[in-house]
Coordinates of C-alpha atoms in Angstrom, one line a residue:
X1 CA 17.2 -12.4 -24.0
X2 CA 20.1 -10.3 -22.9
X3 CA 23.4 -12.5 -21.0
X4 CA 21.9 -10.5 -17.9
X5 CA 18.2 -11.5 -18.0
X6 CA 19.4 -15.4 -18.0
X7 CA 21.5 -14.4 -14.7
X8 CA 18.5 -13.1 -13.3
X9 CA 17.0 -16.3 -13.9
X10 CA 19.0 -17.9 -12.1
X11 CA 18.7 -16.4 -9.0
X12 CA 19.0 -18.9 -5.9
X13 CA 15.3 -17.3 -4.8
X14 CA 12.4 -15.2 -6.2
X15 CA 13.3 -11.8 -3.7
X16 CA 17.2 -11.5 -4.4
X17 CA 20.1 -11.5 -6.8
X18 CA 23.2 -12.5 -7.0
X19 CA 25.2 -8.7 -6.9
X20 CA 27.0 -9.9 -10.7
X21 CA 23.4 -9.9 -11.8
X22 CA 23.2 -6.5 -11.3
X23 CA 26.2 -4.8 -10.9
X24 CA 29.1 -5.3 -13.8
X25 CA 32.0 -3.9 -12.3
X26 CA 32.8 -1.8 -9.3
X27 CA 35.3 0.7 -9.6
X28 CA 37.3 2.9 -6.8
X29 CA 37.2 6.6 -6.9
X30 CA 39.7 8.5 -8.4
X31 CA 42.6 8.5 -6.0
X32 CA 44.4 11.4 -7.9
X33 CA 47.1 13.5 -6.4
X34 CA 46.3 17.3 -5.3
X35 CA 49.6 18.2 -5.3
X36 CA 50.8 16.8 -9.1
X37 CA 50.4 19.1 -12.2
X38 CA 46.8 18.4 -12.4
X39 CA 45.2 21.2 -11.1
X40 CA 41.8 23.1 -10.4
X41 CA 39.9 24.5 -13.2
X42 CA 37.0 26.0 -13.6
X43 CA 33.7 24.9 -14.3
X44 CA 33.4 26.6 -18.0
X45 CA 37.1 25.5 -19.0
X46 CA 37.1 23.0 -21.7
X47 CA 36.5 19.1 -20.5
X48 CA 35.4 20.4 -17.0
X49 CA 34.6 17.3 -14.8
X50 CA 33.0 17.9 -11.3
X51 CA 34.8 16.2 -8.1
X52 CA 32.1 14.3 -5.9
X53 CA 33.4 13.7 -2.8
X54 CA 32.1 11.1 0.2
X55 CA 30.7 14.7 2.0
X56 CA 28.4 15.6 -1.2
X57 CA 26.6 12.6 -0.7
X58 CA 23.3 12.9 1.9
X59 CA 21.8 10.7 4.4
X60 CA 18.8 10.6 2.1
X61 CA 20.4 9.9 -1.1
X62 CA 20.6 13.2 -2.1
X63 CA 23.9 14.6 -4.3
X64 CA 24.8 18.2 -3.4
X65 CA 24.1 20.4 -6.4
X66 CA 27.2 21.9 -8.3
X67 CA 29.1 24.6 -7.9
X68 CA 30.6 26.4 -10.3
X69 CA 32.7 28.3 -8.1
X70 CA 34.3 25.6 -6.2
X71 CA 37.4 23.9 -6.6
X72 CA 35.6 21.0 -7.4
X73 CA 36.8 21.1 -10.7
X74 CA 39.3 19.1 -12.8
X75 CA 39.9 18.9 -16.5
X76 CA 42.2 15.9 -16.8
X77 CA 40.4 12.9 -15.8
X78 CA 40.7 9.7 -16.5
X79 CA 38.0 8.5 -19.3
X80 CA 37.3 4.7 -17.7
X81 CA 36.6 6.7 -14.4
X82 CA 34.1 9.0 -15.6
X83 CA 30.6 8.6 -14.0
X84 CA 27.6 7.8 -16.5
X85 CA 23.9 8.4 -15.6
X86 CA 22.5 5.2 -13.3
X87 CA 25.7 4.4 -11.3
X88 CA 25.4 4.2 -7.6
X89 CA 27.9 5.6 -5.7
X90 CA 29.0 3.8 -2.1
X91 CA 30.5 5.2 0.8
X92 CA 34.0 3.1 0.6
X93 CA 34.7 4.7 4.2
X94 CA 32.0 3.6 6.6
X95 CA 30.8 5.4 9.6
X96 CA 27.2 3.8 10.6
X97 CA 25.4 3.0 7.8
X98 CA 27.1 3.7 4.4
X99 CA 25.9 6.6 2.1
X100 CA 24.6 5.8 -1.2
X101 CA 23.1 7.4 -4.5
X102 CA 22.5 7.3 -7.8
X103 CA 24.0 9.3 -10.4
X104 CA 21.8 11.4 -12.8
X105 CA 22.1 13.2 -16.1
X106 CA 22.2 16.7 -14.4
X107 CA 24.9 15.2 -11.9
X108 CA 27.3 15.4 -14.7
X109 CA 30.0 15.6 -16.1
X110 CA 31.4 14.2 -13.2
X111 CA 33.9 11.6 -11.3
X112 CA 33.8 10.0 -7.6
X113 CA 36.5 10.3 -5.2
X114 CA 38.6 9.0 -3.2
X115 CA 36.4 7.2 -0.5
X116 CA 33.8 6.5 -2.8
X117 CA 32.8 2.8 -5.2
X118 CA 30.9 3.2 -8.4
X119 CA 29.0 0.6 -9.2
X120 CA 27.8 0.0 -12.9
X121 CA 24.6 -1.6 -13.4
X122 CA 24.6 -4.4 -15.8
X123 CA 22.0 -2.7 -17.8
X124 CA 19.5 -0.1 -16.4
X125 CA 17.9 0.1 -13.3
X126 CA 14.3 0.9 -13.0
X127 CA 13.5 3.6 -10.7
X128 CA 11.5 1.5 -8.1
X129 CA 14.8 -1.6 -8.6
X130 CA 17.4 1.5 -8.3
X131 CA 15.0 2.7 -4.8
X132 CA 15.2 -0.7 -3.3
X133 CA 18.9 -1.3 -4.0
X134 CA 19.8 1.9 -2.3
X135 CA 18.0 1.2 0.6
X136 CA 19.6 -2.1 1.0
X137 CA 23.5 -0.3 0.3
X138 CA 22.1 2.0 3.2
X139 CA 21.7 -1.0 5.4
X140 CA 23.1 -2.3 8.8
X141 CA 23.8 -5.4 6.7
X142 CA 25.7 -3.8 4.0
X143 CA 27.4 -1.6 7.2
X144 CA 28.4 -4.6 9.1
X145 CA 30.9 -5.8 6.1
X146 CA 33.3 -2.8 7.0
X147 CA 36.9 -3.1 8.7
X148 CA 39.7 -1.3 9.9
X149 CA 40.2 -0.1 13.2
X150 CA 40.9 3.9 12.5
X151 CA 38.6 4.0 9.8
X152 CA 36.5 1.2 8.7
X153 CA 36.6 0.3 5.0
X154 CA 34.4 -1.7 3.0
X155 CA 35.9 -5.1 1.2
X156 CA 35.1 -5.3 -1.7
X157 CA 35.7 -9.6 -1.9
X158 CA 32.7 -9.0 0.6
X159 CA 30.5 -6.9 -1.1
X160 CA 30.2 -8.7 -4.2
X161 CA 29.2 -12.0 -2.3
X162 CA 25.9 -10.1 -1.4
X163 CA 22.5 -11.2 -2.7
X164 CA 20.6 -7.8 -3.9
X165 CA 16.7 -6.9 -3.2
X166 CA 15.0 -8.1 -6.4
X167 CA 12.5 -5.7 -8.5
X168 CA 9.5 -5.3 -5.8
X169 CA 7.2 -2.2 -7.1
X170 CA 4.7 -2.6 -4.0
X171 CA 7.9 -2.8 -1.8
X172 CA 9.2 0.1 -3.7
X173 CA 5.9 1.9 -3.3
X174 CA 5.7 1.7 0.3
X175 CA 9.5 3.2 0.8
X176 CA 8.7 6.1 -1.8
X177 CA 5.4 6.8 0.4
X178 CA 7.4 6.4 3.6
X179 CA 10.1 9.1 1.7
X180 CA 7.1 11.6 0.8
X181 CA 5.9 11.4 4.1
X182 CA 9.3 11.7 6.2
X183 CA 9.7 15.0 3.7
X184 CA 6.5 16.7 4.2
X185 CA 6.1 16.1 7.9
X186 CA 9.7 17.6 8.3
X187 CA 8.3 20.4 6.4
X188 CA 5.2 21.2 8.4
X189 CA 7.7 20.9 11.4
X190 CA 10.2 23.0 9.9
X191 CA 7.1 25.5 9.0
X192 CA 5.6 25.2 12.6
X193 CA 9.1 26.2 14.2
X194 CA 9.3 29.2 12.1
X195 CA 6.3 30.5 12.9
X196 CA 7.0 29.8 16.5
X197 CA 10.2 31.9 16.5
X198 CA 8.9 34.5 15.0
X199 CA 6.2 35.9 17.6
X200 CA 8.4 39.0 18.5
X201 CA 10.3 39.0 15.2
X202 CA 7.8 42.1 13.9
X203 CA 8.7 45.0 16.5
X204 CA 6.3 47.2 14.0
X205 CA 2.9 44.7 14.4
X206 CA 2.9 45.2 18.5
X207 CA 1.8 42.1 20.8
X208 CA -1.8 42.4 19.7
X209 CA -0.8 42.0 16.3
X210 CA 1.9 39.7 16.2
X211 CA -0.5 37.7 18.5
X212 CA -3.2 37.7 15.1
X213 CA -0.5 36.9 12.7
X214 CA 1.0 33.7 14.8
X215 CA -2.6 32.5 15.5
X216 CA -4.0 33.2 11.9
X217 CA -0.8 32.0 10.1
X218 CA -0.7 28.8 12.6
X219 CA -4.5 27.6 11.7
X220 CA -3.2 25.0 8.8
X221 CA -0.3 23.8 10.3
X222 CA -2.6 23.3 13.9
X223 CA -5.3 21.9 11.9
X224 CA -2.4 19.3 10.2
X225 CA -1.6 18.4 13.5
X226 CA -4.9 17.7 15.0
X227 CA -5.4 15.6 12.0
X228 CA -2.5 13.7 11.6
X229 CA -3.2 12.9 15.8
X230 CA -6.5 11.3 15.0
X231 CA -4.0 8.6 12.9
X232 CA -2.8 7.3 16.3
X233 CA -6.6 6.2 16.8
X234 CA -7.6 2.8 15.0
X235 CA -10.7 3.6 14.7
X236 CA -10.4 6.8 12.7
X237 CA -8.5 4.4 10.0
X238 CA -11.2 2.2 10.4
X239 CA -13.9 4.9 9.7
X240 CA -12.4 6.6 7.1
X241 CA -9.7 4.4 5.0
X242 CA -11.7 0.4 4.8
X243 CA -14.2 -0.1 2.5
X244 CA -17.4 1.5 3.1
X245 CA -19.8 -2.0 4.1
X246 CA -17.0 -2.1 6.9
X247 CA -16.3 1.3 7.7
X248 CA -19.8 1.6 8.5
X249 CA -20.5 -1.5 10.2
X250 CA -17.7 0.0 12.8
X251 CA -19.4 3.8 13.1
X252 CA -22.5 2.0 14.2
X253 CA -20.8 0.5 16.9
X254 CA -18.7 2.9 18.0
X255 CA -22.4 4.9 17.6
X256 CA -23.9 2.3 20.2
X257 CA -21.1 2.3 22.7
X258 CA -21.3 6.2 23.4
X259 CA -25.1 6.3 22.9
X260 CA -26.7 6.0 26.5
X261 CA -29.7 5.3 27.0
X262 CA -31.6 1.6 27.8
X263 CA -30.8 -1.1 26.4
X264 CA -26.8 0.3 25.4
X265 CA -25.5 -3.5 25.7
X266 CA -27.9 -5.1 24.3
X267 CA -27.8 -2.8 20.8
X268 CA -23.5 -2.8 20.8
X269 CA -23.6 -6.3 20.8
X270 CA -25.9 -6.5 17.9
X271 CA -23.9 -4.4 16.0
X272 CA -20.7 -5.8 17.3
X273 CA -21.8 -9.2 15.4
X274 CA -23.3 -7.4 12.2
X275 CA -19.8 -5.7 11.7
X276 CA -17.9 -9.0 12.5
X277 CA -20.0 -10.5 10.0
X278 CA -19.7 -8.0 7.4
X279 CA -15.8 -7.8 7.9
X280 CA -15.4 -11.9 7.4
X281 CA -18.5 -11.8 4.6
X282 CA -16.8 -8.9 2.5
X283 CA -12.9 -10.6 3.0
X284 CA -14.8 -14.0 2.2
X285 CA -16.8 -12.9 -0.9
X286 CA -13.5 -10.4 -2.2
X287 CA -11.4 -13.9 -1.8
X288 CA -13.7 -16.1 -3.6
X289 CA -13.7 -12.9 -6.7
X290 CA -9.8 -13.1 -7.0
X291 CA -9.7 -17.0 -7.0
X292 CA -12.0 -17.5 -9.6
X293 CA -10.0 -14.9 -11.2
X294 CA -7.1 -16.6 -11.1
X295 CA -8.7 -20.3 -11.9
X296 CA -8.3 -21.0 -8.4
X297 CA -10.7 -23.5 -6.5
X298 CA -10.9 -25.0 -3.2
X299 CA -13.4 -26.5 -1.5
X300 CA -15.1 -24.1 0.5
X301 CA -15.4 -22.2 -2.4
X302 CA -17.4 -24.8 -4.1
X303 CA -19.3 -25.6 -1.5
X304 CA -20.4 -21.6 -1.0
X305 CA -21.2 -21.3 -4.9
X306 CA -23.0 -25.0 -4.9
X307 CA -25.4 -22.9 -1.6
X308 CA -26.1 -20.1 -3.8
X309 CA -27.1 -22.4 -6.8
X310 CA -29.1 -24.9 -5.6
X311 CA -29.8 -24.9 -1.8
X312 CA -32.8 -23.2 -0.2
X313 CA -30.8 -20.8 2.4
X314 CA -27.5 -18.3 1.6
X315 CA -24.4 -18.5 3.2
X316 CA -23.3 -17.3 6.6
X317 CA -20.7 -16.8 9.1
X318 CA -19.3 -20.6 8.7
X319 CA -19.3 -19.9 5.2
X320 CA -17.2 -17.0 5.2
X321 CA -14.8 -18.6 7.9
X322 CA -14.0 -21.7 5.6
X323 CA -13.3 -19.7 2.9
X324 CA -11.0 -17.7 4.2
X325 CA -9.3 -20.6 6.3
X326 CA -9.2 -22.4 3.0
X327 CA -7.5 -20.0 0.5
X328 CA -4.4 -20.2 1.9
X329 CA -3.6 -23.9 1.3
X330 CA -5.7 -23.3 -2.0
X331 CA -3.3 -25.0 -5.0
X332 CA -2.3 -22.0 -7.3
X333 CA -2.0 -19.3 -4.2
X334 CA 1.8 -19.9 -3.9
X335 CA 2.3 -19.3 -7.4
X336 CA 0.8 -16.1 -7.4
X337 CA 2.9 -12.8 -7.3
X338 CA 3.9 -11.8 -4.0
X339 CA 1.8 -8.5 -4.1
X340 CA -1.5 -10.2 -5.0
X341 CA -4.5 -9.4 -2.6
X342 CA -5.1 -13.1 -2.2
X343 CA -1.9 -13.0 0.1
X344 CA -3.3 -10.8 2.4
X345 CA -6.4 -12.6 2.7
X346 CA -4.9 -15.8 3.5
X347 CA -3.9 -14.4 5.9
X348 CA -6.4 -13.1 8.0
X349 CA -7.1 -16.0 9.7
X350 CA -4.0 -17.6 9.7
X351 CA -3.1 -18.3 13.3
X352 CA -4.7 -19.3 16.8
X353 CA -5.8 -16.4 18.3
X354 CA -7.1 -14.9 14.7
X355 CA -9.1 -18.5 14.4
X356 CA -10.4 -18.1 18.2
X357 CA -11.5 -14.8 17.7
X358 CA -13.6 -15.8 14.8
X359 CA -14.5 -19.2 16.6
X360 CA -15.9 -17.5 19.6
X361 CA -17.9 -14.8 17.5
X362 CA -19.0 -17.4 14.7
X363 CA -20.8 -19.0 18.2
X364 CA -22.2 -15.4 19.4
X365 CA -23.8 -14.8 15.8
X366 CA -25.3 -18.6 15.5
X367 CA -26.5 -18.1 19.6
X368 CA -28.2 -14.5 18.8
X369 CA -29.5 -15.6 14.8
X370 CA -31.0 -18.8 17.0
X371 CA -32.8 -16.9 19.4
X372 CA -30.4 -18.6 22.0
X373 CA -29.3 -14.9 23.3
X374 CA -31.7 -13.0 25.3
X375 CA -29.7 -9.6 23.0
X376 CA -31.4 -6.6 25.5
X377 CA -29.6 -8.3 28.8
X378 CA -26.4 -9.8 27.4
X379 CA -23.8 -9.5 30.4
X380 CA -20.6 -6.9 29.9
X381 CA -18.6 -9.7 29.9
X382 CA -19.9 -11.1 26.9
X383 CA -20.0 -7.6 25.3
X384 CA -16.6 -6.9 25.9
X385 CA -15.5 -10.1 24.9
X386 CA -17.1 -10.0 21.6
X387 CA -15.7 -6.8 21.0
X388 CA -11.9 -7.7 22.0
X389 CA -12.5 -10.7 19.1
X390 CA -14.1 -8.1 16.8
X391 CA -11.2 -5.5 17.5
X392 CA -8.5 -8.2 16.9
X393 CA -9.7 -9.3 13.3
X394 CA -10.7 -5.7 12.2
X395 CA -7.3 -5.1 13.3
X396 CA -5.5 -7.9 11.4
X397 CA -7.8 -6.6 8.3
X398 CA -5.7 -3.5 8.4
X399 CA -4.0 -4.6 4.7
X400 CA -7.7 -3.7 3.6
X401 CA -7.3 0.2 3.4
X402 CA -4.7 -0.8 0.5
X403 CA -7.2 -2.7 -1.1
X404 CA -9.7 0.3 -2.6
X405 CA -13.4 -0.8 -3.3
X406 CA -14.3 0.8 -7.0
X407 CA -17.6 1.2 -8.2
X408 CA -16.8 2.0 -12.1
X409 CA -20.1 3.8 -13.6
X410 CA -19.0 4.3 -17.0
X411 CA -16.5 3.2 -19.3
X412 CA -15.5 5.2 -22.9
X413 CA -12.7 3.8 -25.3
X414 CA -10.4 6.7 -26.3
X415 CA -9.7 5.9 -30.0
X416 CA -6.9 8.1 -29.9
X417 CA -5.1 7.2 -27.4
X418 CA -6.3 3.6 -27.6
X419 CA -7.1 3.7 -23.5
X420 CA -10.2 3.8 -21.7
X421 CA -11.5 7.2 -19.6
X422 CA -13.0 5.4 -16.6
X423 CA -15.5 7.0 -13.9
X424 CA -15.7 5.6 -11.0
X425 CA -15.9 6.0 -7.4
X426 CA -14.0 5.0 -4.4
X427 CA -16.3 3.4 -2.1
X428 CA -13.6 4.0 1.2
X429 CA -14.9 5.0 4.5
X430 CA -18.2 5.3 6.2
X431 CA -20.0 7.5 4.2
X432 CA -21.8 6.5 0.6
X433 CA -21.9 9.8 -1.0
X434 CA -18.1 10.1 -2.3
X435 CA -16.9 12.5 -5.3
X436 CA -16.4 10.6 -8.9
X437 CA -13.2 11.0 -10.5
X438 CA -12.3 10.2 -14.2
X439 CA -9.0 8.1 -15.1
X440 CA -7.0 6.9 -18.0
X441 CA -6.9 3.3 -18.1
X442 CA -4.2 1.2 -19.9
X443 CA -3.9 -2.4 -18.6
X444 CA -4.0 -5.4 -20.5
X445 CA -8.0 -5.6 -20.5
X446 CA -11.0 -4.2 -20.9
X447 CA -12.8 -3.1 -18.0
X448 CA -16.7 -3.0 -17.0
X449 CA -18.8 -1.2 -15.2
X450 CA -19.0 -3.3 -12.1
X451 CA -17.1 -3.5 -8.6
X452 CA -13.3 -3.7 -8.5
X453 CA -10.4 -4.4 -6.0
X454 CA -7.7 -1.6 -6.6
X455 CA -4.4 -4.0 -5.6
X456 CA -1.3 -2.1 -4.1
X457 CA 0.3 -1.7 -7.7
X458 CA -3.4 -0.4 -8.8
X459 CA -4.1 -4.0 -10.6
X460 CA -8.0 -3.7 -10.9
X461 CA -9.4 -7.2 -9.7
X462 CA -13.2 -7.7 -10.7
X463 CA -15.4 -8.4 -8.2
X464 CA -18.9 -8.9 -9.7
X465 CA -21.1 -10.4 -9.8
X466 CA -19.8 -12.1 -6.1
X467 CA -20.6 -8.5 -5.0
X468 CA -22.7 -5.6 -6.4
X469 CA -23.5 -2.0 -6.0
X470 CA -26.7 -0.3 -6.5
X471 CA -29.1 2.1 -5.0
X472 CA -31.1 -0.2 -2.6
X473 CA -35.0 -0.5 -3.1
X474 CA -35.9 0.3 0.1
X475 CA -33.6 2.9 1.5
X476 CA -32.4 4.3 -1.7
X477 CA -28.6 4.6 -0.2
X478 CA -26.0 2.8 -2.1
X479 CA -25.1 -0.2 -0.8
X480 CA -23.2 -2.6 -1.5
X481 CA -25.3 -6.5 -1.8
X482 CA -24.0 -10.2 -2.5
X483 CA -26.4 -12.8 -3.9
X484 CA -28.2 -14.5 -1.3
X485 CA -30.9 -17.2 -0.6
X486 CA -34.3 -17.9 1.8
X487 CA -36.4 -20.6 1.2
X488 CA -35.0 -20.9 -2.2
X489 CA -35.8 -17.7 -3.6
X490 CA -32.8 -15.3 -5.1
X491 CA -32.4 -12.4 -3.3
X492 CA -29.6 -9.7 -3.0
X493 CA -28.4 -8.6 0.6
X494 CA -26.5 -5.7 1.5
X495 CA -23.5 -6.1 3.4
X496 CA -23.5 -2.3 4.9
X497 CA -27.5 -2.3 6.6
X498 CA -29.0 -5.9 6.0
X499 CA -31.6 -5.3 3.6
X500 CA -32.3 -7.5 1.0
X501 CA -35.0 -8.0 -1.8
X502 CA -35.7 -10.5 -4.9
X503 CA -32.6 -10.3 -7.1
X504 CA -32.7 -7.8 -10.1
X505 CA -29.7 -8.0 -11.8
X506 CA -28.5 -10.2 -14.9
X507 CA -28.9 -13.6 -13.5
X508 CA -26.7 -14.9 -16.4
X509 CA -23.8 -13.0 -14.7
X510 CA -24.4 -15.9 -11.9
X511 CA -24.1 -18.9 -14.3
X512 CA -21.3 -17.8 -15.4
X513 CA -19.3 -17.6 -12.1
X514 CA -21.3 -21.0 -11.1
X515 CA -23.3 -19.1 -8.3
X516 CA -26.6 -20.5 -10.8
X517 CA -27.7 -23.9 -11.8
X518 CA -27.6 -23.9 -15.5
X519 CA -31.0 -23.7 -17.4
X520 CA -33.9 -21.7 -17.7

C-alpha cells in the first residue's frame, strides 16, 4: 500500500481527511513580472505555456477555453510551476465563495497566476473524489478562512489544517444530478426566452405567422414546463417514481377521494389503510431481504420468519412495524457502508411523530380487520386523520424512488466479455405494464432471475424469495406477492390488490431463507 493509502487510514473519521492526505504540496501562482524581458508569445512559438488567470476560472468550475490569439502566452516558464492534468486550482483572492477547478489534459500546456493556489494531489483523484472536493473548496467554510481588509486573501497555515470530503460516490452522484439538472433547466429557460423575443423578429412571416411559429416552436418547451410543475405535487412522485405495490396503493386513494358517489368515506379509508399497510409491508419485507443479506438478525426478524414457518396465520401490520423499529439498533447496521438501503430504512420510523403515525394507523387497520369499524360511516375526522398519518410516512418513504424495484426475467453469460446481458424491468410507478430493457452486468456476483433493490450506486440487493413477482392466478396482472399464512396453509399474497392463493413457487427457496420448517 502506497505512503498515501496508510494516511488515509488514518483519518480521525470515516467522511473526511486530513488535507496532507490528499493534497502534497500547494503552490502559488506564478508571480512573474509583465514588464521584465519575458514577454508575450504566441501560441505556436516553441515551449508556448498558456496564462490562466483568477478571471478564466467559472462559478461552475469551468476553465475558459484557449485562445490562441491572446496574450496569454509565455514561453519562459518556470518548470516546478507548470500545471499537470488533476491539479485543482484555488482562488487565492476571495470574493464570496472561492473559485475552484481542476486542470485537464486539454487545459495544457499551461501555468496559474498570480491570485491563484495549485494544489497537487497526492496521487490521483477519482472523478466523483475530485467533484466533492471542489464543492467543498467552493464552500462558505473554505470562504470564511480569508483575510485582508482591501482584498481578502486566503492563509495558507489555514487551509492546510482543513479536514477534506472523503470518497462518497452516492454523495458525488447526487451533486452530478443536481449539475445536469441546473444545466438543462438553464437551457430550456435560455430556449424559452429566445423564443419569446423573437415574436416580431420575422418582419417577412406577418402576425399570423409569426403567431404559428412561436406557438408551434413553443409546444416542447410548454409541455417541459407543465411537466416539470406536476414535480411540485407529492403525489405525482408518488404515482410515478415508488415502487409499483405502493404507487398503486396511493392512485387508489387518490381514486376514492375524487370519486363521489355514496359511500366516498367509507371506501378512502379502506384504501387509506391497504396503502399504509402495503407501504410498512414492502419497507418491512425489503428490510428483512437486505439483512439477511448482510448476515444480519434481530429479533423481529426472527420472530416474522418463525410466523411464516410454523404458525397458523401470516404476518401483519405489528409485524411490519417491529421490523422496521428494530433494524436500526440491529448489530451489524452501523458497520454497513453509509449508502446502503438498510440506512434509509432504519429510518423510517425513527422518531415520535413517524412512530405515532404508524401507532395510530396500526390501531385503525386492527379496528377495521376486527370488524370493530362500522367502514361505510367512519366520521371525516377519522378519515382525515388516517390520511395525515398515511401522508406523513409515505412522505418520510421518499428515499424509496432511489431504491428501483427490478424484476430480472432472464439472465445470459456473455463469454466474451465475461458479463452477464440482463433483462429486466423496472417495476416504478402505478402502472404494471412497463418496457424491458437489456443491461451489461459486471458486479462481483452472479445474478438470478428474481426481484432486486437497485441501491443509489446501482448495487443490486436480492430480494426473493421475501418477495416475488408473477402474473397472479386470478387477475392475471403482475403483481408483486410475499409468502403468507391462514389456518396454516402456505399462500402467496399480493401486496398491490390483496389477492392471494396456495403457494406455487420453489418452496425450498423458503428453507433456505428460514421462512420454512425444515423437512418434507
Amino acid at each position: 500500500m502506497s505512503g498515501a493509502g496508510q494516511q488515509r487510514e488514518e483519518s480521525p473519521s470515516a467522511d473526511r481527511l486530513p488535507f496532507a492526505s490528499v493534497f502534497e504540496s500547494v503552490l502559488r501562482g506564478w508571480a512573474f513580472n509583465a514588464r521584465s524581458a519575458v514577454g508575450p508569445c504566441a501560441s505556436t512559438d516553441p515551449g508556448a505555456v498558456r496564462l490562466i488567470w483568477l478571471k478564466n476560472i467559472g462559478r461552475d468550475g469551468a476553465i475558459a477555453e484557449r485562445d490562441p490569439g491572446a496574450d496569454d502566452w509565455r514561453s519562459e516558464v518556470p518548470e516546478h510551476l507548470r500545471l499537470r492534468a488533476g491539479d485543482i486550482l484555488l482562488s487565492s483572492v476571495v470574493s464570496g465563495r472561492p473559485k475552484a477547478a481542476v486542470v485537464r489534459e486539454v487545459d495544457l500546456p499551461a501555468v496559474a497566476v498570480r491570485s491563484l493556489l495549485v494544489l497537487r494531489p497526492v496521487e490521483p483523484l477519482t472523478a466523483d473524489h475530485a467533484r466533492l472536493v471542489l464543492a467543498f473548496l467552493r464552500s462558505n467554510v473554505v470562504g470564511s478562512l480569508a483575510v485582508g481588509s482591501l482584498q481578502q486573501h486566503l492563509r495558507l497555515s489555514e487551509l492546510k489544517k482543513l479536514e477534506l470530503p472523503n470518497d462518497d460516490r452516492a454523495l458525488s452522484a447526487a451533486l452530478t444530478d443536481l449539475s445536469v439538472a441546473e444545466q438543462r433547466l438553464g437551457g430550456w429557460a435560455a430556449e424559452a426566452g429566445r423564443l419569446a423575443n423573437s415574436v416580431f423578429d420575422d418582419r417577412s412571416t406577418g402576425s399570423e405567422g409569426a403567431r404559428r411559429r412561436i406557438i408551434e416552436a413553443g409546444q416542447v418547451t410548454r409541455l417541459r414546463s407543465l411537466a416539470a410543475a406536476q414535480l411540485d405535487d407529492p403525489g405525482f412522485i408518488i404515482r410515478t417514481r415508488y415502487p409499483y405495490p405502493i404507487a398503486l396503493r396511493w392512485r387508489n386513494v387518490e381514486a376514492q377521494k375524487t370519486a363521489g358517489g355514496q359511500d366516498d368515506e367509507g371506501k378512502e379509508y379502506s384504501a387509506v389503510l391497504e396503502a399504509a399497510e402495503t407501504l410498512l409491508g414492502y419497507s418491512a419485507l425489503a428490510t428483512v431481504a437486505l439483512a439477511h443479506e448482510a448476515g444480519i438478525s434481530f429479533k423481529a426478524m426472527g420472530t416474522l420468519k418463525r410466523k411464516i414457518a410454523g404458525g397458523i396465520g401470516g404476518p401483519g401490520f405489528g409485524d411490519w412495524k417491529r421490523v422496521l423499529e428494530q433494524i436500526g439498533e440491529a448489530a451489524g447496521v452501523s458497520d454497513l457502508p453509509p449508502e446502503h438501503p438498510l440506512h434509509d430504512l432504519a429510518a423510517l420510523l425513527a422518531d415520535d411523530e413517524a412512530q405515532e403515525a404508524c401507532q395510530s394507523l396500526n390501531i385503525k387497520r386492527n379496528g377495521d380487520a376486527h370488524g370493530r369499524t362500522h367502514v361505510p360511516a367512519v366520521s371525516a375526522a377519522k378519515l382525515d386523520e388516517a390520511h395525515s398519518s398515511l401522508r406523513l410516512l409515505i412522505d418520510r418513504a421518499l428515499f424509496l424512488a432511489d431504491l428501483q424495484l427490478l424484476e430480472v426475467t432472464q439472465v445470459v453469460w456473455d463469454r466474451h466479455e465475461q458479463s452477464d446481458i440482463v433483462t429486466l424491468r423496472r417495476l416504478m410507478g402505478d402502472h404494471p405494464v412497463v418496457p424491458t430493457e437489456r443491461i451489461r452486468y459486471t458486479g462481483p456476483d452472479r445474478i438470478a432471475p428474481i426481484l432486486y433493490l437497485a441501491d443509489r450506486d446501482q448495487g443490486l440487493h436480492p430480494l426473493g424469495p421475501f418477495l416475488t413477482c408473477e402474473k397472479c392466478a386470478e387477475c392475471a396482472a403482475r403483481s408483486v406477492f410475499h409468502v403468507d399464512k391462514e389456518q396454516g396453509a402456505l399462500l402467496q399474497k399480493s401486496l398491490d390488490h390483496g389477492h392471494s392463493y396456495p403457494y406455487r413457487s420453489d418452496e425450498e427457496d423458503l428453507r433456505a431463507v428460514g421462512l420454512r420448517s425444515a423437512g418434507p
